[in-house]
Tab-separated table of C-alpha atoms in Angstrom:
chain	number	residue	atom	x	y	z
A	277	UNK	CA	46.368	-88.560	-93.678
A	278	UNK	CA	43.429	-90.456	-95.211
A	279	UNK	CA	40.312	-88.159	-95.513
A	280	UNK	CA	37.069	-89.206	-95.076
A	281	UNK	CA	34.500	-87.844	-97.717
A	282	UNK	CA	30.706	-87.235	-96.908
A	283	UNK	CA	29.030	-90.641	-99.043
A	284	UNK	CA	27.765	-88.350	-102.233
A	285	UNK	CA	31.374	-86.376	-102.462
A	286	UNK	CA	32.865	-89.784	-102.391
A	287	UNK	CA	30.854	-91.041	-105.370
A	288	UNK	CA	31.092	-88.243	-107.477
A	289	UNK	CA	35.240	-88.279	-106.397
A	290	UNK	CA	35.165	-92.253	-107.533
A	291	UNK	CA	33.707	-91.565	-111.114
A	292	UNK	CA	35.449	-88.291	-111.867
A	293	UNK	CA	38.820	-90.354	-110.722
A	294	UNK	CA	37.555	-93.166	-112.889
A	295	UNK	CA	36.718	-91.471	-115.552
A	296	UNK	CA	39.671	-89.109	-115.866
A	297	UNK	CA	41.585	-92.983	-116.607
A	298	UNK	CA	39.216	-94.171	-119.023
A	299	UNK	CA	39.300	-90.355	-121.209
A	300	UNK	CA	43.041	-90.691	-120.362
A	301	UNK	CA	43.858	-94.416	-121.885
A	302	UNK	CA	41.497	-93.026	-124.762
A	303	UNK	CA	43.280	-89.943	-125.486
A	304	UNK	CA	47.055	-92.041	-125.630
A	305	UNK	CA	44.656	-94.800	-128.171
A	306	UNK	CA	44.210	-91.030	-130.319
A	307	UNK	CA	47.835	-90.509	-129.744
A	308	UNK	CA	49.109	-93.338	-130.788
A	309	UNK	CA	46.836	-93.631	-134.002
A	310	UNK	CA	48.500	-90.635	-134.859
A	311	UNK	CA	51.979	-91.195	-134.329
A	312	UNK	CA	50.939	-94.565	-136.312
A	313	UNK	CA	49.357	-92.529	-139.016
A	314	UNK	CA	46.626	-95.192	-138.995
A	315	UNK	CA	43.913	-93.745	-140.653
A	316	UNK	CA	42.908	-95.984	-143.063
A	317	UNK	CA	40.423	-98.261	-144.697
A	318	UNK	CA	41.233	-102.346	-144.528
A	319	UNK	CA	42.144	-102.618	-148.201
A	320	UNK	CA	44.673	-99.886	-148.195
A	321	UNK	CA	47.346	-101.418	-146.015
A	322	UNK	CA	49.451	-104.290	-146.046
A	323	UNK	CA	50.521	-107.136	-143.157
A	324	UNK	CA	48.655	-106.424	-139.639
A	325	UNK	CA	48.190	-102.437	-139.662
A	326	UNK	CA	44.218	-102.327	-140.316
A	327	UNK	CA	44.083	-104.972	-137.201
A	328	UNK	CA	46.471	-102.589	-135.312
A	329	UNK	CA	44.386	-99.747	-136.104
A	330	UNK	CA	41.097	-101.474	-135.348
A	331	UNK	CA	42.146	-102.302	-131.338
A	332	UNK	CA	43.621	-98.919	-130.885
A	333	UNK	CA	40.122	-97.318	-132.092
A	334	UNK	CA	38.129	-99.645	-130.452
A	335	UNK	CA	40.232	-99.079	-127.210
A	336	UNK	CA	39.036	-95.877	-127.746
A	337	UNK	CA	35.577	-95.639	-128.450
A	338	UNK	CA	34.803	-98.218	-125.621
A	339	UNK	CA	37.230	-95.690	-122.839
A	340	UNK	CA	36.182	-92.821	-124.339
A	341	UNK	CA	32.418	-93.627	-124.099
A	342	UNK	CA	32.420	-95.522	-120.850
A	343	UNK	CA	32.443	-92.344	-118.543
A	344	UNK	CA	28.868	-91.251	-119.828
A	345	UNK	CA	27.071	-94.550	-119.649
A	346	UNK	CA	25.165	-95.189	-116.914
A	347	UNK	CA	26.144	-97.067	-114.097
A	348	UNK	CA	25.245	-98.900	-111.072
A	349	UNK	CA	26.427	-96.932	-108.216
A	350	UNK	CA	27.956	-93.902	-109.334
A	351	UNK	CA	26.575	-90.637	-109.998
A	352	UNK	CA	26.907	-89.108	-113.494
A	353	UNK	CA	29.195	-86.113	-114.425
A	354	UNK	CA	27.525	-82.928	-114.053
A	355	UNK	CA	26.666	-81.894	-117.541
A	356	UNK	CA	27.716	-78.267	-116.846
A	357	UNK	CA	31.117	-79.669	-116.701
A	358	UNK	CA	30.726	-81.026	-120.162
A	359	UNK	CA	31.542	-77.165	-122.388
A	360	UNK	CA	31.962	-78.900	-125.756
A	361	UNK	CA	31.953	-77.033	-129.136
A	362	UNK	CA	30.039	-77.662	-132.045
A	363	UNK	CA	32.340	-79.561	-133.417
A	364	UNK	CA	33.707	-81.495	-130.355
A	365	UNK	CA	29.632	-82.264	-129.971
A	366	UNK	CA	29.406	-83.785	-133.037
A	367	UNK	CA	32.662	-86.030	-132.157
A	368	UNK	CA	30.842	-86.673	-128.859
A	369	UNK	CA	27.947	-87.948	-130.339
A	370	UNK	CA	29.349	-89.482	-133.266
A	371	UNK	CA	31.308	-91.780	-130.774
A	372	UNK	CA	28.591	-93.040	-128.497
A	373	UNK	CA	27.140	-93.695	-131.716
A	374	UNK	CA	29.534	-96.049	-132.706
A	375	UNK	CA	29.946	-97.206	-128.856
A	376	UNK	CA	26.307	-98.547	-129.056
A	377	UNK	CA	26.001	-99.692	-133.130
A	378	UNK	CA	29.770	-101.026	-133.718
A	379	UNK	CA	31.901	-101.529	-130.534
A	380	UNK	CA	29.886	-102.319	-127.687
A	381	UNK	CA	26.971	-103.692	-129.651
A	382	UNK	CA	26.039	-105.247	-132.772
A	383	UNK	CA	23.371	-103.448	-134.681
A	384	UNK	CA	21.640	-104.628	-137.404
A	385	UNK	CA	21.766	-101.054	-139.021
A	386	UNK	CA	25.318	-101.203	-139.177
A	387	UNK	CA	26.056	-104.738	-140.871
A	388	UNK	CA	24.367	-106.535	-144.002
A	389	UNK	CA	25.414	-109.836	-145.083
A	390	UNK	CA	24.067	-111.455	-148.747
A	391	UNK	CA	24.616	-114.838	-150.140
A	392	UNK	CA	25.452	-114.782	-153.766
A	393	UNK	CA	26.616	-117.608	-156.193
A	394	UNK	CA	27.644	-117.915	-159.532
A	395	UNK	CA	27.823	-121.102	-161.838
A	396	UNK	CA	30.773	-123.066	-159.309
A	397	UNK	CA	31.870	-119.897	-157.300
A	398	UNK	CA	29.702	-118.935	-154.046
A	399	UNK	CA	30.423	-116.208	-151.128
A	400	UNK	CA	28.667	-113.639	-148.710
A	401	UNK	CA	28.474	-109.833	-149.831
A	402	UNK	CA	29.532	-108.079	-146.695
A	403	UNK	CA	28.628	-104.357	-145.478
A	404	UNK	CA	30.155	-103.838	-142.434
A	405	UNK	CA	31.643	-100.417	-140.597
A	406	UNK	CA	35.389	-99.635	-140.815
A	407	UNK	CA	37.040	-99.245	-137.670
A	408	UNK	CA	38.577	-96.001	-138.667
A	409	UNK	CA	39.032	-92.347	-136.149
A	410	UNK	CA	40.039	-89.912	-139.418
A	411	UNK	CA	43.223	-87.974	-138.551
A	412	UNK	CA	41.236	-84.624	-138.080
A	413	UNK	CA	38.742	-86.316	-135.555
A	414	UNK	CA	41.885	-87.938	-133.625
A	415	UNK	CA	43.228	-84.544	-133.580
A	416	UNK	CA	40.159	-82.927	-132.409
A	417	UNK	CA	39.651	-85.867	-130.109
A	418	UNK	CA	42.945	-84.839	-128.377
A	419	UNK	CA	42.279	-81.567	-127.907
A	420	UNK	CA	38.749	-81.934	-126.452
A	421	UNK	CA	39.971	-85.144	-124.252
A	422	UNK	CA	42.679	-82.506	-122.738
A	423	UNK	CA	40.296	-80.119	-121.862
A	424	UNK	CA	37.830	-82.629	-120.624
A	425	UNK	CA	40.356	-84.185	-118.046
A	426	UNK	CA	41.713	-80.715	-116.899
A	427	UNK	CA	37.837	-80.061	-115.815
A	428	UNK	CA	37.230	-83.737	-114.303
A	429	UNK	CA	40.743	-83.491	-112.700
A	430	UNK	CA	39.786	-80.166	-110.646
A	431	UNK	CA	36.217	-81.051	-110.432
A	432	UNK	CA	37.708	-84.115	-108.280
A	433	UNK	CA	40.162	-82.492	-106.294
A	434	UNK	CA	39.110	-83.390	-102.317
A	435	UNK	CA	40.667	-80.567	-100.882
C-alpha cells in the first residue's frame, strides 16, 4: 500500500532517503580506498594508481558533502541529528572545505601556477592540492558515515 505523506514529512523523507545514498556511495569510495591502500601522494606510485585514487576521493568528497549543501526544494537535515565528535567535526569540516576549494570549485587559494625559464629550458611551477583521504581519516570517515546513516535511516522511516 502506497502511503501518502503530509507535503513537509515528504520532503524531509526525500532528502534523508537521498542523502542516506549519497553518505552511502561515499562511505564504499572510503572503503574501497582502503582495501586499495591508496593513500598516497602522485609521485609515490607507479602506472594509473594516483588517478585511481583521485576519482575514488573525489567521488567522495562531492557524495559525502552533497547532503549538507543547500538545495532547491528540500529541507535541510536537522542539525540535532548531526552528534559528531571532535574529531569526526574536524573531518566534517575539513571535507566541505575541500568540497568548495578543490572538488566542486576552483579556488585561487588552493592553486599557484609560475612561469620560469632558464637559458633554452622553460615550464610552469605548479602548487596544486593532492587528492589524498589519509588512511586514519578514511577510517574515521567510515565509522562516522555508519553512524550518520543509522540516524538518517530511522530519522526517515514513514511508519
Amino acid at each position: 500500500m502506497l502511503i501518502e505523506l503530509p507535503k513537509a514529512e515528504k520532503g524531509l523523507f526525500d532528502k534523508l532517503t537521498v542523502s542516506c545514498m549519497d553518505i552511502g556511495f561515499a562511505k564504499q569510495c572510503a572503503e574501497f580506498l582502503l582495501k586499495k591502500g591508496w593513500h598516497s601522494q602522485e609521485w609515490q606510485r607507479r602506472g594509473s594508481v594516483y588517478f585511481q585514487q583521485s576519482v575514488y576521493t573525489t567521488s567522495l568528497i562531492v557524495s559525502y558533502t552533497r547532503p549538507f549543501t543547500k538545495t532547491r526544494g528540500l529541507p535541510a537535515i536537522p542539525a540535532d541529528w548531526l552528534d559528531f565528535s571532535p574529531d569526526e567535526q574536524r573531518l566534517h569540516r575539513a571535507l566541505r572545505h575541500r568540497h568548495n576549494t578543490v572538488y566542486a570549485h576552483s579556488d585561487g587559494s588552493s592553486y599557484s601556477f609560475r612561469p620560469w625559464k632558464s637559458d633554452d629550458f622553460a615550464t610552469i611551477l605548479e602548487q596544486r592540492p593532492a587528492h589524498i583521504l589519509s588512511k586514519d581519516d578514511a577510517e574515521l570517515f567510515v565509522r562516522m558515515s555508519a553512524r550518520l546513516l543509522k540516524s538518517l535511516i530511522a530519522g526517515a522511516k514513514p511508519f
